[in-house]
Amino acid sequence: MYTTNHKKIERLITNYFDGIFEGDSGKLEACFHKNAYIYGDIKGVDYLKSIKEYIDGVKNRKSPKELNETFTMKTIGIDIMGKIAMVKLQVPMLGYNYYDYLSLTEIDNEWKIVNKIFTHVA
C-alpha cells in the first residue's frame, strides 16, 4: 500500500509542479482540496490566500515557462502515514527560492493538498 500511495503522491506533485511552471490553472487546481488555504511569507511579508485566490493569481501572471525559466523544482521528501502525508519541495521560480510544505490527505481514494505553507529563502 505504501508504494501505491507513494506513486500517487508523486503523480500529484508532478501535476503540481507542471501547473505552477506552465501556468496551467486547471491542472494546479485539481491538486488541491476545494477548501485548501495557502500560508507563507515572501521576503518577510505575510501571504494568506484561499485556493480560489491562489489559482486566480496563477491565471493572471506570466508562468515561469512563458518567461523561459529553467525547470529546477524538486521533491525533498515525502512522509506518508496511513491516509495523510507531508511533502517538502524546493520551488525556485520567478526570481524566488521557495520551499513548500504540503499537507495531503487521501479523500475518496485520491490524494489532495489540503494545506500549503511556504517561505522564500534568499
mmCIF file with all atom_site columns, C-alpha atoms in Angstrom:
data_model
loop_
_atom_site.group_PDB
_atom_site.id
_atom_site.type_symbol
_atom_site.label_atom_id
_atom_site.label_alt_id
_atom_site.label_comp_id
_atom_site.label_asym_id
_atom_site.label_entity_id
_atom_site.label_seq_id
_atom_site.pdbx_PDB_ins_code
_atom_site.Cartn_x
_atom_site.Cartn_y
_atom_site.Cartn_z
_atom_site.occupancy
_atom_site.B_iso_or_equiv
_atom_site.pdbx_formal_charge
_atom_site.auth_seq_id
_atom_site.auth_comp_id
_atom_site.auth_asym_id
_atom_site.auth_atom_id
_atom_site.pdbx_PDB_model_num
ATOM 1   C CA . MET A 1 1   ? 0.000   0.000  0.000   1.00 0.00 ? 1   MET A CA 1
ATOM 2   C CA . TYR A 1 2   ? 2.848   2.408  0.823   1.00 0.00 ? 2   TYR A CA 1
ATOM 3   C CA . THR A 1 3   ? 4.356   2.033  -2.655  1.00 0.00 ? 3   THR A CA 1
ATOM 4   C CA . THR A 1 4   ? 0.982   2.650  -4.322  1.00 0.00 ? 4   THR A CA 1
ATOM 5   C CA . ASN A 1 5   ? 0.376   5.766  -2.224  1.00 0.00 ? 5   ASN A CA 1
ATOM 6   C CA . HIS A 1 6   ? 3.902   6.999  -2.858  1.00 0.00 ? 6   HIS A CA 1
ATOM 7   C CA . LYS A 1 7   ? 3.368   6.719  -6.627  1.00 0.00 ? 7   LYS A CA 1
ATOM 8   C CA . LYS A 1 8   ? 0.007   8.525  -6.407  1.00 0.00 ? 8   LYS A CA 1
ATOM 9   C CA . ILE A 1 9   ? 1.593   11.329 -4.394  1.00 0.00 ? 9   ILE A CA 1
ATOM 10  C CA . GLU A 1 10  ? 4.490   11.587 -6.855  1.00 0.00 ? 10  GLU A CA 1
ATOM 11  C CA . ARG A 1 11  ? 1.933   11.994 -9.683  1.00 0.00 ? 11  ARG A CA 1
ATOM 12  C CA . LEU A 1 12  ? 0.170   14.705 -7.679  1.00 0.00 ? 12  LEU A CA 1
ATOM 13  C CA . ILE A 1 13  ? 3.475   16.522 -7.151  1.00 0.00 ? 13  ILE A CA 1
ATOM 14  C CA . THR A 1 14  ? 4.309   16.262 -10.860 1.00 0.00 ? 14  THR A CA 1
ATOM 15  C CA . ASN A 1 15  ? 0.947   17.840 -11.691 1.00 0.00 ? 15  ASN A CA 1
ATOM 16  C CA . TYR A 1 16  ? 1.526   20.498 -9.027  1.00 0.00 ? 16  TYR A CA 1
ATOM 17  C CA . PHE A 1 17  ? 4.947   21.355 -10.474 1.00 0.00 ? 17  PHE A CA 1
ATOM 18  C CA . ASP A 1 18  ? 3.605   21.348 -14.048 1.00 0.00 ? 18  ASP A CA 1
ATOM 19  C CA . GLY A 1 19  ? 0.637   23.515 -13.066 1.00 0.00 ? 19  GLY A CA 1
ATOM 20  C CA . ILE A 1 20  ? 2.883   26.102 -11.426 1.00 0.00 ? 20  ILE A CA 1
ATOM 21  C CA . PHE A 1 21  ? 5.620   26.040 -14.067 1.00 0.00 ? 21  PHE A CA 1
ATOM 22  C CA . GLU A 1 22  ? 3.295   26.059 -17.096 1.00 0.00 ? 22  GLU A CA 1
ATOM 23  C CA . GLY A 1 23  ? 0.656   28.318 -15.552 1.00 0.00 ? 23  GLY A CA 1
ATOM 24  C CA . ASP A 1 24  ? -1.925  25.561 -16.045 1.00 0.00 ? 24  ASP A CA 1
ATOM 25  C CA . SER A 1 25  ? -4.529  26.639 -13.501 1.00 0.00 ? 25  SER A CA 1
ATOM 26  C CA . GLY A 1 26  ? -6.792  23.641 -14.196 1.00 0.00 ? 26  GLY A CA 1
ATOM 27  C CA . LYS A 1 27  ? -4.025  21.139 -13.557 1.00 0.00 ? 27  LYS A CA 1
ATOM 28  C CA . LEU A 1 28  ? -2.945  23.026 -10.443 1.00 0.00 ? 28  LEU A CA 1
ATOM 29  C CA . GLU A 1 29  ? -6.464  23.399 -9.055  1.00 0.00 ? 29  GLU A CA 1
ATOM 30  C CA . ALA A 1 30  ? -7.066  19.645 -9.432  1.00 0.00 ? 30  ALA A CA 1
ATOM 31  C CA . CYS A 1 31  ? -4.218  19.043 -6.946  1.00 0.00 ? 31  CYS A CA 1
ATOM 32  C CA . PHE A 1 32  ? -5.971  20.907 -4.133  1.00 0.00 ? 32  PHE A CA 1
ATOM 33  C CA . HIS A 1 33  ? -8.992  20.255 -1.941  1.00 0.00 ? 33  HIS A CA 1
ATOM 34  C CA . LYS A 1 34  ? -11.609 22.935 -2.600  1.00 0.00 ? 34  LYS A CA 1
ATOM 35  C CA . ASN A 1 35  ? -11.218 24.320 0.955   1.00 0.00 ? 35  ASN A CA 1
ATOM 36  C CA . ALA A 1 36  ? -7.408  24.497 0.980   1.00 0.00 ? 36  ALA A CA 1
ATOM 37  C CA . TYR A 1 37  ? -5.570  27.585 2.175   1.00 0.00 ? 37  TYR A CA 1
ATOM 38  C CA . ILE A 1 38  ? -2.088  28.797 1.371   1.00 0.00 ? 38  ILE A CA 1
ATOM 39  C CA . TYR A 1 39  ? 0.010   30.454 4.097   1.00 0.00 ? 39  TYR A CA 1
ATOM 40  C CA . GLY A 1 40  ? 3.507   31.787 3.814   1.00 0.00 ? 40  GLY A CA 1
ATOM 41  C CA . ASP A 1 41  ? 5.816   34.725 3.542   1.00 0.00 ? 41  ASP A CA 1
ATOM 42  C CA . ILE A 1 42  ? 7.628   36.354 0.682   1.00 0.00 ? 42  ILE A CA 1
ATOM 43  C CA . LYS A 1 43  ? 10.660  38.358 1.822   1.00 0.00 ? 43  LYS A CA 1
ATOM 44  C CA . GLY A 1 44  ? 9.093   38.651 5.277   1.00 0.00 ? 44  GLY A CA 1
ATOM 45  C CA . VAL A 1 45  ? 5.673   39.786 4.007   1.00 0.00 ? 45  VAL A CA 1
ATOM 46  C CA . ASP A 1 46  ? 2.810   37.552 5.152   1.00 0.00 ? 46  ASP A CA 1
ATOM 47  C CA . TYR A 1 47  ? 0.779   35.744 2.491   1.00 0.00 ? 47  TYR A CA 1
ATOM 48  C CA . LEU A 1 48  ? -2.645  34.172 3.057   1.00 0.00 ? 48  LEU A CA 1
ATOM 49  C CA . LYS A 1 49  ? -4.974  33.127 0.258   1.00 0.00 ? 49  LYS A CA 1
ATOM 50  C CA . SER A 1 50  ? -7.791  30.707 -0.353  1.00 0.00 ? 50  SER A CA 1
ATOM 51  C CA . ILE A 1 51  ? -7.240  28.180 -3.106  1.00 0.00 ? 51  ILE A CA 1
ATOM 52  C CA . LYS A 1 52  ? -9.528  30.226 -5.376  1.00 0.00 ? 52  LYS A CA 1
ATOM 53  C CA . GLU A 1 53  ? -7.480  33.393 -4.795  1.00 0.00 ? 53  GLU A CA 1
ATOM 54  C CA . TYR A 1 54  ? -4.254  31.468 -5.352  1.00 0.00 ? 54  TYR A CA 1
ATOM 55  C CA . ILE A 1 55  ? -5.469  29.912 -8.629  1.00 0.00 ? 55  ILE A CA 1
ATOM 56  C CA . ASP A 1 56  ? -6.685  33.319 -9.840  1.00 0.00 ? 56  ASP A CA 1
ATOM 57  C CA . GLY A 1 57  ? -3.183  34.669 -9.187  1.00 0.00 ? 57  GLY A CA 1
ATOM 58  C CA . VAL A 1 58  ? -1.631  31.882 -11.262 1.00 0.00 ? 58  VAL A CA 1
ATOM 59  C CA . LYS A 1 59  ? -4.091  32.613 -14.088 1.00 0.00 ? 59  LYS A CA 1
ATOM 60  C CA . ASN A 1 60  ? -3.175  36.302 -14.094 1.00 0.00 ? 60  ASN A CA 1
ATOM 61  C CA . ARG A 1 61  ? 0.612   36.104 -14.138 1.00 0.00 ? 61  ARG A CA 1
ATOM 62  C CA . LYS A 1 62  ? 3.182   35.047 -16.687 1.00 0.00 ? 62  LYS A CA 1
ATOM 63  C CA . SER A 1 63  ? 4.281   31.499 -15.996 1.00 0.00 ? 63  SER A CA 1
ATOM 64  C CA . PRO A 1 64  ? 7.908   30.538 -15.452 1.00 0.00 ? 64  PRO A CA 1
ATOM 65  C CA . LYS A 1 65  ? 7.688   28.626 -18.744 1.00 0.00 ? 65  LYS A CA 1
ATOM 66  C CA . GLU A 1 66  ? 6.464   31.728 -20.595 1.00 0.00 ? 66  GLU A CA 1
ATOM 67  C CA . LEU A 1 67  ? 9.388   33.634 -19.086 1.00 0.00 ? 67  LEU A CA 1
ATOM 68  C CA . ASN A 1 68  ? 11.800  30.975 -20.421 1.00 0.00 ? 68  ASN A CA 1
ATOM 69  C CA . GLU A 1 69  ? 12.934  29.896 -16.962 1.00 0.00 ? 69  GLU A CA 1
ATOM 70  C CA . THR A 1 70  ? 14.635  26.548 -16.498 1.00 0.00 ? 70  THR A CA 1
ATOM 71  C CA . PHE A 1 71  ? 12.583  23.969 -14.591 1.00 0.00 ? 71  PHE A CA 1
ATOM 72  C CA . THR A 1 72  ? 14.506  23.214 -11.381 1.00 0.00 ? 72  THR A CA 1
ATOM 73  C CA . MET A 1 73  ? 11.693  22.309 -8.956  1.00 0.00 ? 73  MET A CA 1
ATOM 74  C CA . LYS A 1 74  ? 12.313  19.189 -6.896  1.00 0.00 ? 74  LYS A CA 1
ATOM 75  C CA . THR A 1 75  ? 10.912  16.995 -4.166  1.00 0.00 ? 75  THR A CA 1
ATOM 76  C CA . ILE A 1 76  ? 12.986  16.959 -0.997  1.00 0.00 ? 76  ILE A CA 1
ATOM 77  C CA . GLY A 1 77  ? 10.908  14.478 0.981   1.00 0.00 ? 77  GLY A CA 1
ATOM 78  C CA . ILE A 1 78  ? 7.629   12.610 1.288   1.00 0.00 ? 78  ILE A CA 1
ATOM 79  C CA . ASP A 1 79  ? 6.358   11.261 4.611   1.00 0.00 ? 79  ASP A CA 1
ATOM 80  C CA . ILE A 1 80  ? 3.256   9.048  4.479   1.00 0.00 ? 80  ILE A CA 1
ATOM 81  C CA . MET A 1 81  ? 1.306   7.768  7.489   1.00 0.00 ? 81  MET A CA 1
ATOM 82  C CA . GLY A 1 82  ? -1.912  5.976  6.548   1.00 0.00 ? 82  GLY A CA 1
ATOM 83  C CA . LYS A 1 83  ? -4.194  8.440  4.757   1.00 0.00 ? 83  LYS A CA 1
ATOM 84  C CA . ILE A 1 84  ? -2.119  11.552 5.460   1.00 0.00 ? 84  ILE A CA 1
ATOM 85  C CA . ALA A 1 85  ? 1.187   12.778 4.115   1.00 0.00 ? 85  ALA A CA 1
ATOM 86  C CA . MET A 1 86  ? 3.631   15.676 4.317   1.00 0.00 ? 86  MET A CA 1
ATOM 87  C CA . VAL A 1 87  ? 5.667   16.721 1.323   1.00 0.00 ? 87  VAL A CA 1
ATOM 88  C CA . LYS A 1 88  ? 8.627   19.127 1.289   1.00 0.00 ? 88  LYS A CA 1
ATOM 89  C CA . LEU A 1 89  ? 9.522   20.756 -2.020  1.00 0.00 ? 89  LEU A CA 1
ATOM 90  C CA . GLN A 1 90  ? 12.003  23.259 -3.379  1.00 0.00 ? 90  GLN A CA 1
ATOM 91  C CA . VAL A 1 91  ? 10.299  25.507 -5.927  1.00 0.00 ? 91  VAL A CA 1
ATOM 92  C CA . PRO A 1 92  ? 12.713  28.041 -7.439  1.00 0.00 ? 92  PRO A CA 1
ATOM 93  C CA . MET A 1 93  ? 10.859  30.322 -9.857  1.00 0.00 ? 93  MET A CA 1
ATOM 94  C CA . LEU A 1 94  ? 10.145  33.924 -10.789 1.00 0.00 ? 94  LEU A CA 1
ATOM 95  C CA . GLY A 1 95  ? 13.308  35.084 -9.047  1.00 0.00 ? 95  GLY A CA 1
ATOM 96  C CA . TYR A 1 96  ? 12.460  33.392 -5.741  1.00 0.00 ? 96  TYR A CA 1
ATOM 97  C CA . ASN A 1 97  ? 13.716  30.281 -3.971  1.00 0.00 ? 97  ASN A CA 1
ATOM 98  C CA . TYR A 1 98  ? 10.547  28.887 -2.402  1.00 0.00 ? 98  TYR A CA 1
ATOM 99  C CA . TYR A 1 99  ? 10.289  25.953 -0.043  1.00 0.00 ? 99  TYR A CA 1
ATOM 100 C CA . ASP A 1 100 ? 6.807   24.437 0.187   1.00 0.00 ? 100 ASP A CA 1
ATOM 101 C CA . TYR A 1 101 ? 5.390   22.118 2.811   1.00 0.00 ? 101 TYR A CA 1
ATOM 102 C CA . LEU A 1 102 ? 2.225   20.433 1.556   1.00 0.00 ? 102 LEU A CA 1
ATOM 103 C CA . SER A 1 103 ? -0.241  18.624 3.825   1.00 0.00 ? 103 SER A CA 1
ATOM 104 C CA . LEU A 1 104 ? -2.042  15.903 1.901   1.00 0.00 ? 104 LEU A CA 1
ATOM 105 C CA . THR A 1 105 ? -4.870  13.562 2.694   1.00 0.00 ? 105 THR A CA 1
ATOM 106 C CA . GLU A 1 106 ? -6.476  10.752 0.752   1.00 0.00 ? 106 GLU A CA 1
ATOM 107 C CA . ILE A 1 107 ? -10.133 11.515 0.053   1.00 0.00 ? 107 ILE A CA 1
ATOM 108 C CA . ASP A 1 108 ? -12.237 9.026  -1.927  1.00 0.00 ? 108 ASP A CA 1
ATOM 109 C CA . ASN A 1 109 ? -9.065  7.162  -2.979  1.00 0.00 ? 109 ASN A CA 1
ATOM 110 C CA . GLU A 1 110 ? -7.500  10.361 -4.338  1.00 0.00 ? 110 GLU A CA 1
ATOM 111 C CA . TRP A 1 111 ? -4.694  12.379 -2.752  1.00 0.00 ? 111 TRP A CA 1
ATOM 112 C CA . LYS A 1 112 ? -5.339  16.120 -2.376  1.00 0.00 ? 112 LYS A CA 1
ATOM 113 C CA . ILE A 1 113 ? -3.384  19.043 -0.956  1.00 0.00 ? 113 ILE A CA 1
ATOM 114 C CA . VAL A 1 114 ? -5.390  20.348 1.987   1.00 0.00 ? 114 VAL A CA 1
ATOM 115 C CA . ASN A 1 115 ? -2.869  22.963 3.141   1.00 0.00 ? 115 ASN A CA 1
ATOM 116 C CA . LYS A 1 116 ? 0.225   24.635 1.749   1.00 0.00 ? 116 LYS A CA 1
ATOM 117 C CA . ILE A 1 117 ? 2.740   26.628 3.743   1.00 0.00 ? 117 ILE A CA 1
ATOM 118 C CA . PHE A 1 118 ? 5.789   28.161 2.132   1.00 0.00 ? 118 PHE A CA 1
ATOM 119 C CA . THR A 1 119 ? 8.639   30.582 2.518   1.00 0.00 ? 119 THR A CA 1
ATOM 120 C CA . HIS A 1 120 ? 11.200  32.270 0.310   1.00 0.00 ? 120 HIS A CA 1
ATOM 121 C CA . VAL A 1 121 ? 14.813  31.625 1.293   1.00 0.00 ? 121 VAL A CA 1
ATOM 122 C CA . ALA A 1 122 ? 17.421  34.010 -0.093  1.00 0.00 ? 122 ALA A CA 1
#
